[in-house]
Short mmCIF file of C-alpha atoms in Angstrom, two decimals:
data_model
loop_
_atom_site.label_atom_id
_atom_site.label_comp_id
_atom_site.label_asym_id
_atom_site.label_seq_id
_atom_site.Cartn_x
_atom_site.Cartn_y
_atom_site.Cartn_z
CA UNK A 1 25.35 -90.31 -208.95
CA UNK A 2 26.55 -86.62 -208.76
CA UNK A 3 25.16 -84.77 -211.83
CA UNK A 4 26.98 -81.50 -211.08
CA UNK A 5 30.29 -82.67 -212.51
CA UNK A 6 29.15 -83.94 -215.86
CA UNK A 7 30.56 -81.98 -218.83
CA UNK A 8 27.26 -80.34 -219.85
CA UNK A 9 26.46 -79.17 -216.31
CA UNK A 10 29.98 -77.74 -215.72
CA UNK A 11 29.75 -75.71 -218.96
CA UNK A 12 26.29 -74.41 -217.98
CA UNK A 13 27.51 -73.41 -214.50
CA UNK A 14 30.54 -71.64 -216.00
CA UNK A 15 28.28 -69.74 -218.42
CA UNK A 16 26.06 -68.57 -215.55
CA UNK A 17 29.13 -67.49 -213.55
CA UNK A 18 30.41 -65.52 -216.57
CA UNK A 19 26.99 -63.87 -217.08
CA UNK A 20 26.77 -62.97 -213.37
CA UNK A 21 30.28 -61.57 -213.35
CA UNK A 22 29.60 -59.46 -216.46
CA UNK A 23 26.37 -58.12 -214.95
CA UNK A 24 28.08 -57.13 -211.68
CA UNK A 25 30.95 -55.38 -213.51
CA UNK A 26 28.47 -53.55 -215.76
CA UNK A 27 26.35 -52.36 -212.80
CA UNK A 28 29.43 -51.17 -210.88
CA UNK A 29 30.77 -49.38 -213.93
CA UNK A 30 27.44 -47.62 -214.54
CA UNK A 31 26.93 -46.53 -210.91
CA UNK A 32 30.55 -45.35 -210.48
CA UNK A 33 29.79 -42.36 -212.71
CA UNK A 34 27.30 -41.13 -210.09
CA UNK A 35 29.38 -41.89 -207.03
CA UNK A 36 30.47 -38.88 -204.89
CA UNK A 37 33.89 -40.48 -204.72
CA UNK A 38 34.29 -39.70 -208.43
CA UNK A 39 33.93 -35.94 -207.76
CA UNK A 40 37.37 -34.35 -208.08
CA UNK A 41 38.76 -33.32 -204.71
CA UNK A 42 40.22 -29.86 -204.31
CA UNK A 43 43.12 -29.31 -201.97
CA UNK A 44 43.06 -26.11 -199.98
CA UNK A 45 45.52 -24.68 -197.47
CA UNK A 46 45.02 -21.56 -195.43
CA UNK A 47 46.19 -19.73 -192.36
CA UNK A 48 43.91 -18.16 -189.83
CA UNK A 49 44.22 -15.87 -186.82
CA UNK A 50 41.40 -15.37 -184.34
CA UNK A 51 40.91 -13.82 -180.94
CA UNK A 52 38.35 -14.32 -178.20
CA UNK A 53 35.39 -11.96 -178.41
CA UNK A 54 33.65 -13.48 -175.43
CA UNK A 55 34.68 -16.11 -172.87
CA UNK A 56 32.48 -17.83 -170.30
CA UNK A 57 34.20 -20.03 -167.71
CA UNK A 58 32.57 -23.01 -165.99
CA UNK A 59 34.59 -24.61 -163.17
CA UNK A 60 34.19 -27.97 -161.54
CA UNK A 61 36.36 -30.16 -159.33
CA UNK A 62 37.51 -32.11 -162.36
CA UNK A 63 38.25 -29.38 -164.92
CA UNK A 64 37.53 -25.87 -166.06
CA UNK A 65 35.62 -25.47 -169.28
CA UNK A 66 35.67 -22.23 -171.27
CA UNK A 67 33.04 -21.39 -173.87
CA UNK A 68 34.72 -19.08 -176.38
CA UNK A 69 33.21 -16.97 -179.17
CA UNK A 70 36.00 -16.10 -181.63
CA UNK A 71 36.39 -13.71 -184.51
CA UNK A 72 39.24 -13.45 -186.98
CA UNK A 73 40.52 -13.72 -190.52
CA UNK A 74 41.83 -16.37 -192.86
CA UNK A 75 44.27 -16.01 -195.75
CA UNK A 76 43.93 -18.55 -198.56
CA UNK A 77 46.96 -19.64 -200.59
CA UNK A 78 45.76 -17.58 -203.56
CA UNK A 79 46.01 -14.43 -201.38
CA UNK A 80 42.27 -13.91 -200.84
CA UNK A 81 40.87 -13.20 -197.39
CA UNK A 82 37.84 -14.40 -195.50
CA UNK A 83 36.23 -13.75 -192.15
CA UNK A 84 36.09 -16.35 -189.43
CA UNK A 85 33.51 -16.76 -186.64
CA UNK A 86 33.62 -19.68 -184.26
CA UNK A 87 32.06 -21.03 -181.14
CA UNK A 88 34.36 -23.40 -179.25
CA UNK A 89 34.56 -25.24 -175.99
CA UNK A 90 38.06 -25.27 -174.54
CA UNK A 91 39.26 -27.31 -171.57
CA UNK A 92 42.40 -28.61 -169.93
CA UNK A 93 42.42 -32.19 -168.60
CA UNK A 94 43.76 -33.22 -165.19
CA UNK A 95 46.79 -34.64 -167.07
CA UNK A 96 47.50 -31.21 -168.54
CA UNK A 97 46.37 -31.75 -172.17
CA UNK A 98 44.28 -29.04 -173.78
CA UNK A 99 41.26 -29.67 -175.97
CA UNK A 100 39.04 -27.46 -178.03
CA UNK A 101 36.13 -28.40 -180.23
CA UNK A 102 33.25 -26.62 -181.84
CA UNK A 103 32.00 -24.98 -185.02
CA UNK A 104 33.63 -22.50 -187.39
CA UNK A 105 32.00 -20.37 -190.07
CA UNK A 106 34.02 -18.85 -192.91
CA UNK A 107 32.52 -16.00 -194.94
CA UNK A 108 34.03 -14.65 -198.18
CA UNK A 109 33.54 -11.40 -200.09
CA UNK A 110 31.80 -13.19 -203.00
CA UNK A 111 29.02 -14.33 -200.64
CA UNK A 112 30.32 -17.90 -200.33
CA UNK A 113 30.50 -19.49 -196.93
CA UNK A 114 31.57 -22.70 -195.18
CA UNK A 115 30.39 -24.30 -191.92
CA UNK A 116 32.89 -26.74 -190.38
CA UNK A 117 33.42 -28.71 -187.18
CA UNK A 118 36.86 -28.75 -185.49
CA UNK A 119 38.27 -31.09 -182.87
CA UNK A 120 41.83 -30.30 -181.69
CA UNK A 121 44.07 -31.32 -178.77
CA UNK A 122 47.65 -31.09 -177.59
CA UNK A 123 50.03 -29.83 -174.97
CA UNK A 124 49.54 -26.34 -173.47
CA UNK A 125 51.65 -23.60 -175.08
CA UNK A 126 52.74 -26.02 -177.82
CA UNK A 127 51.48 -27.10 -181.21
CA UNK A 128 48.04 -28.71 -181.06
CA UNK A 129 46.67 -30.88 -183.86
CA UNK A 130 43.29 -32.17 -184.89
CA UNK A 131 40.68 -32.37 -187.61
CA UNK A 132 38.30 -30.14 -189.51
CA UNK A 133 35.19 -31.61 -191.15
CA UNK A 134 33.17 -29.58 -193.65
CA UNK A 135 29.46 -29.69 -192.91
CA UNK A 136 27.81 -27.20 -195.28
CA UNK A 137 28.55 -24.44 -197.75
CA UNK A 138 27.01 -21.83 -200.05
CA UNK A 139 27.76 -20.50 -203.54
CA UNK A 140 31.18 -21.78 -204.64
CA UNK A 141 31.21 -24.16 -201.66
CA UNK A 142 27.64 -25.46 -202.06
CA UNK A 143 27.44 -29.17 -201.22
CA UNK A 144 30.91 -29.14 -199.68
CA UNK A 145 32.14 -32.44 -198.27
CA UNK A 146 35.61 -33.26 -197.02
CA UNK A 147 38.00 -32.97 -194.18
CA UNK A 148 41.46 -31.85 -193.22
CA UNK A 149 44.02 -31.35 -190.51
CA UNK A 150 44.42 -28.42 -188.15
CA UNK A 151 47.76 -27.36 -186.62
CA UNK A 152 47.33 -24.54 -184.12
CA UNK A 153 49.18 -22.50 -181.51
CA UNK A 154 48.04 -20.07 -178.88
CA UNK A 155 50.74 -17.38 -178.79
CA UNK A 156 48.82 -15.44 -176.12
CA UNK A 157 45.84 -16.22 -173.88
CA UNK A 158 42.91 -16.98 -176.23
CA UNK A 159 44.65 -15.74 -179.38
CA UNK A 160 44.82 -18.59 -181.88
CA UNK A 161 46.98 -19.09 -184.95
CA UNK A 162 46.13 -22.11 -187.12
CA UNK A 163 47.17 -23.71 -190.38
CA UNK A 164 44.62 -25.82 -192.22
CA UNK A 165 45.37 -28.45 -194.87
CA UNK A 166 42.15 -29.86 -196.31
CA UNK A 167 40.66 -31.76 -199.25
CA UNK A 168 37.06 -31.23 -200.27
CA UNK A 169 34.58 -31.56 -203.10
CA UNK A 170 31.76 -29.13 -203.83
CA UNK A 171 29.03 -28.55 -206.39
CA UNK A 172 29.22 -24.76 -206.89
CA UNK A 173 26.14 -22.78 -207.90
#
């Protein structure tokens, strides 16, 4: 005889399911207040121009790789400026696509700064696209986390113009 389907056992099982469901919903509701996903994201757009301060070329039979130290400026949508310093590796594949990846530091007059990683690719002498990921920040960007897209062009050898569209959260000091 199967005791699970008797009226008293079904009601008891349904009560336990209701209690379990209520407990799970309560726990999720409580922990959601502390989740980083609940931190409001800020959207930021800026333009940047940089030039090569130093270039080191490494050739092989497969490809040439250039290590580039860049310096430049960024202009935020609110009209404020910042300084840009980056260290990138740039290469062209055998198929003709160009790639650059590396780290970028942004410094602002108020003492705030951002460290980010970029990874971009595309056709030579055309628009190249990729990602920017925020790794660390200070002052108004302390605890920065987020990412965005990079659209860039090289109007002249090693000069770089880029537009950044990013979303991030931070816990400013």
